[in-house]
Structures are given as structure tokens and as C-alpha cells.
């Protein structure tokens, strides 16, 4: 193997070394910037074709994005969306309410806050449902959008079980004792009255305690809670029956038997005390007590007169 040496080889080596030195002196752009520079050079030299109206569309998009950003910062997005969709024909014009017996449609409309320009598209269903759920009679509520212009509201209302008297106030309560609303009219006058401390929470036990005695239950007008421990029941003819703290079933059985055998509840009495298991105490009305005292006095005089004659 042979290597050639001479002036030509020396010259080539000298030029190559100089080129390497020049490259080392050049500034090399980072890779991402090289792509940008190539794109700008191609754009300037006309090698990239730009479709017509790209500038106009870009300007519109830029101003639209700027406007949306400004609305977002200013909190006006909902207002603009509402106005836009209403103008497009989605303004709410009809509200249907079903399942309501005690809740008026006016209350529903007031809480929804509809003003004739409210947009169905922009309406917040969850917020509307939350507002309606706070109405006194509402147990559950469903709100649906029916396009293009209707809202459908379906209510499930609570059921009144009785009237609770607390102080001078009267409130309607559910069977579990939850207060529904103040009593405003005589519509619920036939419901039983629960009076006294904790009477509303103890009301749930009434159906169970009186289930076997419907004839007595049907005559009760008021359940009066005594010291948060027991009931006095007030019947429709004014008779008060004092029940024990425990053993209510036994006491009601005794009351039913006395009424069946002696027409106890048809007599002129004021109260029946069943609190003691071994005795029943009867309290007469004032008129009956007066008549009884007159009869006793007359009997006593007759006995004395008969004694003297003997």
C-alpha cells in the first residue's frame, strides 16, 4: 500500500481545516427555532400558499377569543349566553307543574325567576331544582327542559299526618314528626291534634299503639303529651282518658270492655283514669257531680227518716 504525498494533498488538508474552523465559529439555532425560521423563509419566498381570507378569519377568531376571555373575567358569560339563545328562539314561554296539591304554581314561577326572556338553553337545571326543594311541601322535585320553549316541573309533596300545637302556634307535621308548615286554614281540621313537649316526635307511635282499637282511634280529637312520657287522649264528646306510660294496650282493652258492657263513654263523665293497672277511676262532669250529690243527699235523708220511724 502506498500513500501519495505532495503539494496538492497539503492544499486540500489546509482548506478542510479552514472550513472546520469556520463552522465552529457559526451560531447554530436550537432545533425548535430552526423550524420556525424555515417556515418564515418559505413564507417570505412564496413557497407556501396561503388561502384567501385567512387573515380575515384569523382576525375574527382573535377578537372572538378576546371577547370570550373578557366576558369570563367579568362574569358576564351567562348573561351573554342567555341573551344570545333567547334571541335565537329559545326563550322560556311555558312552565308545566304536576304533582302539586299544596304548592301553588305561582310559588314555583317566583322561585324559578322567569321574566319572559330567560333562555331555556342557559337555564341551570340543578340550581332550579335546589331552589324548588326548599318549598315547605316539597319532598322531591324533578325539573326537565322540553325544547324549544318549555320547562316541566314534577313535584312529590309531603303528607300531613297531624297538627302539632306548640305554645300558641299550630303546625302541620308528617308521621315522623317533621314540621311541614304553619297551619293557615281549616282544610286540615280533621287531622288529630298533638299537644305538648315532644308530642310531634312521639306521634309516630300512635298508629302502632291504637291499631287494634279503631273504634276508639276514630273518636280521638287530640293527643296531649304529659311530661314527655305518656298520653292523655281527648275524645270527640269531651271525655279525657288518661293512659299509662307503659301498657297502653292493656288500658285500651279495659276502656273498650267498660264501654261495651256499661256504655261508659256514653255517660255524663269528664275523665277516665287508666294509669293504674289494678283500678279504674271515673271523674264525673260538674253537672253530673251535682246531680249525684243531690241524689246522695236525698238518699241520706231518706235513710235517716226510715231509721227514726223504726
mmCIF file of C-alpha atoms in Angstrom:
data_model
loop_
_atom_site.group_PDB
_atom_site.id
_atom_site.type_symbol
_atom_site.label_atom_id
_atom_site.label_comp_id
_atom_site.label_asym_id
_atom_site.label_seq_id
_atom_site.Cartn_x
_atom_site.Cartn_y
_atom_site.Cartn_z
ATOM 1 C CA UNK A 1 0.000 0.000 0.000
ATOM 2 C CA UNK A 2 1.261 3.377 -0.878
ATOM 3 C CA UNK A 3 0.414 6.934 0.305
ATOM 4 C CA UNK A 4 0.829 9.865 -2.059
ATOM 5 C CA UNK A 5 2.348 12.989 -0.692
ATOM 6 C CA UNK A 6 2.733 16.278 -2.493
ATOM 7 C CA UNK A 7 1.604 19.869 -2.732
ATOM 8 C CA UNK A 8 -1.939 19.027 -3.794
ATOM 9 C CA UNK A 9 -2.651 16.918 -0.737
ATOM 10 C CA UNK A 10 -1.244 19.573 1.506
ATOM 11 C CA UNK A 11 -3.522 22.181 -0.031
ATOM 12 C CA UNK A 12 -6.643 20.021 0.418
ATOM 13 C CA UNK A 13 -5.850 19.426 4.043
ATOM 14 C CA UNK A 14 -5.350 23.113 4.618
ATOM 15 C CA UNK A 15 -8.731 24.071 3.063
ATOM 16 C CA UNK A 16 -10.617 21.407 5.033
ATOM 17 C CA UNK A 17 -9.138 22.609 8.274
ATOM 18 C CA UNK A 18 -10.146 26.157 7.446
ATOM 19 C CA UNK A 19 -13.767 25.088 6.725
ATOM 20 C CA UNK A 20 -13.995 23.276 10.025
ATOM 21 C CA UNK A 21 -12.744 26.337 11.796
ATOM 22 C CA UNK A 22 -15.386 28.489 10.014
ATOM 23 C CA UNK A 23 -18.210 26.082 11.016
ATOM 24 C CA UNK A 24 -17.140 26.196 14.634
ATOM 25 C CA UNK A 25 -17.405 29.947 14.539
ATOM 26 C CA UNK A 26 -21.043 29.865 13.241
ATOM 27 C CA UNK A 27 -24.067 30.234 15.695
ATOM 28 C CA UNK A 28 -26.317 27.146 15.487
ATOM 29 C CA UNK A 29 -30.036 27.705 16.323
ATOM 30 C CA UNK A 30 -31.891 25.276 18.633
ATOM 31 C CA UNK A 31 -33.979 22.688 16.778
ATOM 32 C CA UNK A 32 -37.443 24.220 17.537
ATOM 33 C CA UNK A 33 -36.309 27.633 16.273
ATOM 34 C CA UNK A 34 -34.886 26.150 13.095
ATOM 35 C CA UNK A 35 -38.394 25.020 12.080
ATOM 36 C CA UNK A 36 -39.763 28.493 12.721
ATOM 37 C CA UNK A 37 -37.026 30.102 10.680
ATOM 38 C CA UNK A 38 -37.524 27.655 7.811
ATOM 39 C CA UNK A 39 -41.279 28.386 7.845
ATOM 40 C CA UNK A 40 -40.716 32.148 7.793
ATOM 41 C CA UNK A 41 -38.184 31.868 4.977
ATOM 42 C CA UNK A 42 -40.576 29.691 2.965
ATOM 43 C CA UNK A 43 -43.405 32.142 3.636
ATOM 44 C CA UNK A 44 -41.265 35.108 2.533
ATOM 45 C CA UNK A 45 -40.065 33.408 -0.624
ATOM 46 C CA UNK A 46 -43.583 32.369 -1.668
ATOM 47 C CA UNK A 47 -43.047 28.640 -1.404
ATOM 48 C CA UNK A 48 -46.064 28.332 0.974
ATOM 49 C CA UNK A 49 -49.521 29.167 -0.451
ATOM 50 C CA UNK A 50 -51.943 30.996 1.888
ATOM 51 C CA UNK A 51 -55.648 30.604 1.017
ATOM 52 C CA UNK A 52 -57.783 33.676 0.528
ATOM 53 C CA UNK A 53 -59.479 35.326 3.579
ATOM 54 C CA UNK A 54 -57.213 33.569 6.070
ATOM 55 C CA UNK A 55 -56.276 36.930 7.529
ATOM 56 C CA UNK A 56 -59.900 37.988 7.957
ATOM 57 C CA UNK A 57 -60.880 34.723 9.595
ATOM 58 C CA UNK A 58 -57.863 34.874 11.890
ATOM 59 C CA UNK A 59 -58.706 38.426 12.938
ATOM 60 C CA UNK A 60 -62.318 37.494 13.693
ATOM 61 C CA UNK A 61 -61.180 34.444 15.692
ATOM 62 C CA UNK A 62 -58.713 36.580 17.622
ATOM 63 C CA UNK A 63 -61.313 39.203 18.539
ATOM 64 C CA UNK A 64 -63.849 36.485 19.430
ATOM 65 C CA UNK A 65 -61.364 34.777 21.730
ATOM 66 C CA UNK A 66 -60.513 38.136 23.290
ATOM 67 C CA UNK A 67 -64.206 38.874 23.854
ATOM 68 C CA UNK A 68 -64.883 35.476 25.436
ATOM 69 C CA UNK A 69 -61.889 35.897 27.695
ATOM 70 C CA UNK A 70 -63.119 39.328 28.763
ATOM 71 C CA UNK A 71 -66.635 38.003 29.428
ATOM 72 C CA UNK A 72 -65.186 35.215 31.508
ATOM 73 C CA UNK A 73 -63.100 37.604 33.594
ATOM 74 C CA UNK A 74 -66.045 39.960 34.055
ATOM 75 C CA UNK A 75 -68.523 37.198 34.921
ATOM 76 C CA UNK A 76 -70.847 38.048 32.009
ATOM 77 C CA UNK A 77 -70.715 34.706 30.195
ATOM 78 C CA UNK A 78 -74.109 33.565 31.485
ATOM 79 C CA UNK A 79 -75.764 36.876 30.609
ATOM 80 C CA UNK A 80 -74.415 36.876 27.067
ATOM 81 C CA UNK A 81 -75.331 33.215 26.522
ATOM 82 C CA UNK A 82 -78.816 33.906 27.864
ATOM 83 C CA UNK A 83 -79.378 36.866 25.568
ATOM 84 C CA UNK A 84 -77.969 35.087 22.537
ATOM 85 C CA UNK A 85 -80.012 31.881 22.916
ATOM 86 C CA UNK A 86 -83.180 33.819 23.764
ATOM 87 C CA UNK A 87 -82.804 35.854 20.603
ATOM 88 C CA UNK A 88 -82.359 32.593 18.701
ATOM 89 C CA UNK A 89 -85.854 31.438 19.753
ATOM 90 C CA UNK A 90 -85.159 29.536 22.999
ATOM 91 C CA UNK A 91 -86.810 31.957 25.452
ATOM 92 C CA UNK A 92 -88.941 30.066 28.013
ATOM 93 C CA UNK A 93 -92.628 30.663 27.319
ATOM 94 C CA UNK A 94 -94.336 27.803 29.187
ATOM 95 C CA UNK A 95 -93.922 26.057 32.561
ATOM 96 C CA UNK A 96 -95.893 22.917 33.376
ATOM 97 C CA UNK A 97 -96.225 21.907 37.038
ATOM 98 C CA UNK A 98 -97.549 18.482 38.059
ATOM 99 C CA UNK A 99 -97.868 16.558 41.322
ATOM 100 C CA UNK A 100 -98.705 19.688 43.314
ATOM 101 C CA UNK A 101 -101.634 19.786 45.699
ATOM 102 C CA UNK A 102 -100.463 22.253 48.349
ATOM 103 C CA UNK A 103 -97.735 24.043 46.378
ATOM 104 C CA UNK A 104 -99.035 26.788 44.098
ATOM 105 C CA UNK A 105 -97.718 27.310 40.593
ATOM 106 C CA UNK A 106 -97.069 30.948 41.468
ATOM 107 C CA UNK A 107 -94.557 29.868 44.126
ATOM 108 C CA UNK A 108 -92.782 27.709 41.556
ATOM 109 C CA UNK A 109 -92.613 30.523 38.999
ATOM 110 C CA UNK A 110 -91.349 33.012 41.566
ATOM 111 C CA UNK A 111 -88.520 30.748 42.655
ATOM 112 C CA UNK A 112 -87.504 29.965 39.073
ATOM 113 C CA UNK A 113 -87.225 33.702 38.443
ATOM 114 C CA UNK A 114 -88.519 33.600 34.864
ATOM 115 C CA UNK A 115 -89.031 37.007 33.240
ATOM 116 C CA UNK A 116 -90.097 36.162 29.690
ATOM 117 C CA UNK A 117 -86.579 36.449 28.286
ATOM 118 C CA UNK A 118 -84.959 33.609 30.246
ATOM 119 C CA UNK A 119 -83.235 31.199 27.892
ATOM 120 C CA UNK A 120 -84.045 27.504 28.089
ATOM 121 C CA UNK A 121 -80.532 26.645 26.920
ATOM 122 C CA UNK A 122 -78.831 28.742 29.600
ATOM 123 C CA UNK A 123 -81.150 27.673 32.461
ATOM 124 C CA UNK A 124 -79.290 25.853 35.236
ATOM 125 C CA UNK A 125 -81.426 22.788 35.973
ATOM 126 C CA UNK A 126 -79.560 21.857 39.174
ATOM 127 C CA UNK A 127 -79.905 25.364 40.588
ATOM 128 C CA UNK A 128 -83.625 25.399 39.758
ATOM 129 C CA UNK A 129 -84.126 22.024 41.450
ATOM 130 C CA UNK A 130 -82.245 23.218 44.534
ATOM 131 C CA UNK A 131 -84.471 26.299 44.854
ATOM 132 C CA UNK A 132 -87.708 24.344 44.493
ATOM 133 C CA UNK A 133 -86.616 21.702 47.013
ATOM 134 C CA UNK A 134 -86.790 24.354 49.762
ATOM 135 C CA UNK A 135 -90.541 24.880 49.349
ATOM 136 C CA UNK A 136 -92.318 23.703 52.537
ATOM 137 C CA UNK A 137 -94.431 20.947 50.972
ATOM 138 C CA UNK A 138 -91.838 19.642 48.502
ATOM 139 C CA UNK A 139 -90.282 16.270 49.325
ATOM 140 C CA UNK A 140 -88.708 15.704 45.912
ATOM 141 C CA UNK A 141 -88.657 17.609 42.611
ATOM 142 C CA UNK A 142 -87.717 16.939 39.006
ATOM 143 C CA UNK A 143 -87.039 19.739 36.516
ATOM 144 C CA UNK A 144 -86.762 18.958 32.782
ATOM 145 C CA UNK A 145 -86.130 21.056 29.691
ATOM 146 C CA UNK A 146 -88.590 20.448 26.864
ATOM 147 C CA UNK A 147 -87.233 22.175 23.790
ATOM 148 C CA UNK A 148 -87.686 24.649 22.380
ATOM 149 C CA UNK A 149 -89.570 26.748 24.997
ATOM 150 C CA UNK A 150 -90.953 24.691 27.917
ATOM 151 C CA UNK A 151 -89.922 23.661 31.423
ATOM 152 C CA UNK A 152 -91.608 20.635 33.029
ATOM 153 C CA UNK A 153 -91.642 20.573 36.862
ATOM 154 C CA UNK A 154 -92.791 17.407 38.659
ATOM 155 C CA UNK A 155 -93.274 17.608 42.421
ATOM 156 C CA UNK A 156 -93.619 14.952 45.096
ATOM 157 C CA UNK A 157 -95.216 16.524 48.141
ATOM 158 C CA UNK A 158 -95.058 15.624 51.813
ATOM 159 C CA UNK A 159 -98.138 14.158 53.539
ATOM 160 C CA UNK A 160 -99.692 15.807 56.588
ATOM 161 C CA UNK A 161 -100.300 13.347 59.444
ATOM 162 C CA UNK A 162 -101.420 15.647 62.224
ATOM 163 C CA UNK A 163 -101.416 19.125 63.767
ATOM 164 C CA UNK A 164 -98.858 19.964 66.432
ATOM 165 C CA UNK A 165 -99.662 22.650 68.973
ATOM 166 C CA UNK A 166 -96.556 24.169 70.493
ATOM 167 C CA UNK A 167 -97.346 27.140 72.662
ATOM 168 C CA UNK A 168 -99.827 29.235 70.730
ATOM 169 C CA UNK A 169 -98.554 28.044 67.347
ATOM 170 C CA UNK A 170 -100.137 25.327 65.210
ATOM 171 C CA UNK A 171 -98.045 23.455 62.643
ATOM 172 C CA UNK A 172 -98.712 20.597 60.258
ATOM 173 C CA UNK A 173 -96.418 17.610 60.805
ATOM 174 C CA UNK A 174 -95.543 14.418 58.974
ATOM 175 C CA UNK A 175 -95.887 10.994 60.562
ATOM 176 C CA UNK A 176 -92.210 11.051 61.557
ATOM 177 C CA UNK A 177 -92.744 14.349 63.407
ATOM 178 C CA UNK A 178 -91.100 16.641 60.839
ATOM 179 C CA UNK A 179 -92.765 20.047 60.672
ATOM 180 C CA UNK A 180 -94.164 20.852 57.229
ATOM 181 C CA UNK A 181 -95.619 24.343 57.546
ATOM 182 C CA UNK A 182 -97.729 26.514 59.864
ATOM 183 C CA UNK A 183 -101.452 25.753 59.858
ATOM 184 C CA UNK A 184 -103.161 28.524 57.891
ATOM 185 C CA UNK A 185 -106.757 27.365 57.325
ATOM 186 C CA UNK A 186 -109.371 24.754 58.263
ATOM 187 C CA UNK A 187 -108.546 22.418 55.396
ATOM 188 C CA UNK A 188 -106.786 20.023 57.781
ATOM 189 C CA UNK A 189 -109.176 20.408 60.709
ATOM 190 C CA UNK A 190 -109.981 16.682 60.703
ATOM 191 C CA UNK A 191 -106.393 15.687 61.430
ATOM 192 C CA UNK A 192 -105.585 14.668 65.028
ATOM 193 C CA UNK A 193 -104.105 17.302 67.289
ATOM 194 C CA UNK A 194 -100.857 16.610 69.154
ATOM 195 C CA UNK A 195 -100.177 18.875 72.112
ATOM 196 C CA UNK A 196 -97.198 19.230 74.382
ATOM 197 C CA UNK A 197 -93.442 18.863 74.550
ATOM 198 C CA UNK A 198 -92.077 16.113 72.263
ATOM 199 C CA UNK A 199 -95.646 15.383 71.088
ATOM 200 C CA UNK A 200 -94.628 15.789 67.432
ATOM 201 C CA UNK A 201 -91.792 13.253 67.677
ATOM 202 C CA UNK A 202 -93.933 10.765 69.637
ATOM 203 C CA UNK A 203 -96.760 10.986 67.085
ATOM 204 C CA UNK A 204 -95.224 8.165 65.028
ATOM 205 C CA UNK A 205 -96.069 5.648 67.765
ATOM 206 C CA UNK A 206 -99.795 6.479 67.750
ATOM 207 C CA UNK A 207 -100.747 4.280 64.788
ATOM 208 C CA UNK A 208 -98.991 1.292 66.306
ATOM 209 C CA UNK A 209 -100.465 1.818 69.792
ATOM 210 C CA UNK A 210 -104.062 2.241 68.548
ATOM 211 C CA UNK A 211 -104.008 -0.152 65.570
ATOM 212 C CA UNK A 212 -106.118 -2.772 67.404
ATOM 213 C CA UNK A 213 -108.674 -0.241 68.668
ATOM 214 C CA UNK A 214 -110.059 1.567 65.599
ATOM 215 C CA UNK A 215 -113.370 2.378 67.302
ATOM 216 C CA UNK A 216 -111.508 4.359 69.971
ATOM 217 C CA UNK A 217 -108.997 5.826 67.495
ATOM 218 C CA UNK A 218 -111.802 7.222 65.345
ATOM 219 C CA UNK A 219 -113.189 9.207 68.292
ATOM 220 C CA UNK A 220 -109.919 10.840 69.343
ATOM 221 C CA UNK A 221 -109.614 14.547 68.648
ATOM 222 C CA UNK A 222 -106.398 15.324 70.490
ATOM 223 C CA UNK A 223 -103.343 13.558 71.907
ATOM 224 C CA UNK A 224 -101.878 15.521 74.793
ATOM 225 C CA UNK A 225 -98.317 14.600 75.776
ATOM 226 C CA UNK A 226 -97.836 14.728 79.540
ATOM 227 C CA UNK A 227 -94.284 15.430 80.779
ATOM 228 C CA UNK A 228 -92.884 13.858 77.623
ATOM 229 C CA UNK A 229 -93.787 10.384 78.976
ATOM 230 C CA UNK A 230 -97.432 9.443 78.355
ATOM 231 C CA UNK A 231 -100.667 10.461 76.608
ATOM 232 C CA UNK A 232 -103.986 11.907 77.667
ATOM 233 C CA UNK A 233 -106.467 11.382 74.836
ATOM 234 C CA UNK A 234 -109.391 13.774 74.326
ATOM 235 C CA UNK A 235 -112.461 12.186 72.734
ATOM 236 C CA UNK A 236 -114.967 13.871 70.458
ATOM 237 C CA UNK A 237 -117.538 14.216 73.278
ATOM 238 C CA UNK A 238 -115.055 15.920 75.606
ATOM 239 C CA UNK A 239 -114.128 12.881 77.745
ATOM 240 C CA UNK A 240 -110.454 12.713 78.744
ATOM 241 C CA UNK A 241 -108.843 9.280 79.000
ATOM 242 C CA UNK A 242 -105.597 9.178 80.968
ATOM 243 C CA UNK A 243 -103.312 6.436 79.638
ATOM 244 C CA UNK A 244 -100.317 4.919 81.433
ATOM 245 C CA UNK A 245 -96.704 5.395 80.356
ATOM 246 C CA UNK A 246 -96.449 1.672 79.566
ATOM 247 C CA UNK A 247 -99.122 -0.927 78.979
ATOM 248 C CA UNK A 248 -101.247 1.194 76.670
ATOM 249 C CA UNK A 249 -102.723 -1.904 75.054
ATOM 250 C CA UNK A 250 -103.982 -3.172 78.424
ATOM 251 C CA UNK A 251 -105.520 0.195 79.249
ATOM 252 C CA UNK A 252 -107.301 0.447 75.897
ATOM 253 C CA UNK A 253 -108.612 -3.098 76.289
ATOM 254 C CA UNK A 254 -110.093 -2.122 79.652
ATOM 255 C CA UNK A 255 -111.648 1.026 78.183
ATOM 256 C CA UNK A 256 -113.170 -0.933 75.290
ATOM 257 C CA UNK A 257 -114.609 -3.568 77.638
ATOM 258 C CA UNK A 258 -116.171 -0.988 80.005
ATOM 259 C CA UNK A 259 -117.738 0.825 77.092
ATOM 260 C CA UNK A 260 -119.120 -2.395 75.601
ATOM 261 C CA UNK A 261 -120.529 -3.678 78.901
ATOM 262 C CA UNK A 262 -121.616 -0.467 80.629
ATOM 263 C CA UNK A 263 -121.740 2.187 77.887
ATOM 264 C CA UNK A 264 -119.083 4.047 79.812
ATOM 265 C CA UNK A 265 -118.276 6.568 77.103
ATOM 266 C CA UNK A 266 -121.967 7.385 76.634
ATOM 267 C CA UNK A 267 -122.377 8.553 80.201
ATOM 268 C CA UNK A 268 -122.041 12.025 81.651
ATOM 269 C CA UNK A 269 -118.412 11.713 82.717
ATOM 270 C CA UNK A 270 -115.424 14.038 82.412
ATOM 271 C CA UNK A 271 -112.460 11.669 82.607
ATOM 272 C CA UNK A 272 -111.389 8.047 82.876
ATOM 273 C CA UNK A 273 -108.089 7.360 84.622
ATOM 274 C CA UNK A 274 -106.459 4.115 83.432
ATOM 275 C CA UNK A 275 -102.947 4.795 84.699
ATOM 276 C CA UNK A 276 -103.105 2.140 87.417
ATOM 277 C CA UNK A 277 -103.359 -1.495 86.387
ATOM 278 C CA UNK A 278 -105.463 -2.551 89.375
ATOM 279 C CA UNK A 279 -108.105 0.177 89.369
ATOM 280 C CA UNK A 280 -110.075 2.485 87.102
ATOM 281 C CA UNK A 281 -111.100 5.929 88.303
ATOM 282 C CA UNK A 282 -114.075 7.772 86.830
ATOM 283 C CA UNK A 283 -114.441 11.548 87.115
ATOM 284 C CA UNK A 284 -117.930 12.975 86.629
ATOM 285 C CA UNK A 285 -118.731 16.232 84.925
ATOM 286 C CA UNK A 286 -119.689 19.123 87.254
ATOM 287 C CA UNK A 287 -123.375 18.743 86.376
ATOM 288 C CA UNK A 288 -123.263 15.024 86.895
ATOM 289 C CA UNK A 289 -121.410 15.502 90.160
ATOM 290 C CA UNK A 290 -124.061 17.969 91.306
ATOM 291 C CA UNK A 291 -126.857 15.599 90.386
ATOM 292 C CA UNK A 292 -125.067 12.761 92.107
ATOM 293 C CA UNK A 293 -124.598 14.834 95.263
ATOM 294 C CA UNK A 294 -128.288 15.771 95.284
ATOM 295 C CA UNK A 295 -129.193 12.121 94.888
ATOM 296 C CA UNK A 296 -126.843 11.122 97.703
ATOM 297 C CA UNK A 297 -128.247 13.814 99.970
ATOM 298 C CA UNK A 298 -131.777 12.688 99.221
ATOM 299 C CA UNK A 299 -130.817 9.079 99.918
ATOM 300 C CA UNK A 300 -129.180 10.054 103.186
ATOM 301 C CA UNK A 301 -132.310 11.934 104.313
ATOM 302 C CA UNK A 302 -134.497 9.012 103.349
ATOM 303 C CA UNK A 303 -132.322 6.630 105.342
ATOM 304 C CA UNK A 304 -132.376 8.890 108.379
ATOM 305 C CA UNK A 305 -136.156 9.204 108.195
ATOM 306 C CA UNK A 306 -136.545 5.476 107.855
ATOM 307 C CA UNK A 307 -134.275 4.989 110.865
ATOM 308 C CA UNK A 308 -136.342 7.292 113.050
ATOM 309 C CA UNK A 309 -139.529 5.531 112.125
ATOM 310 C CA UNK A 310 -138.045 2.237 113.172
#
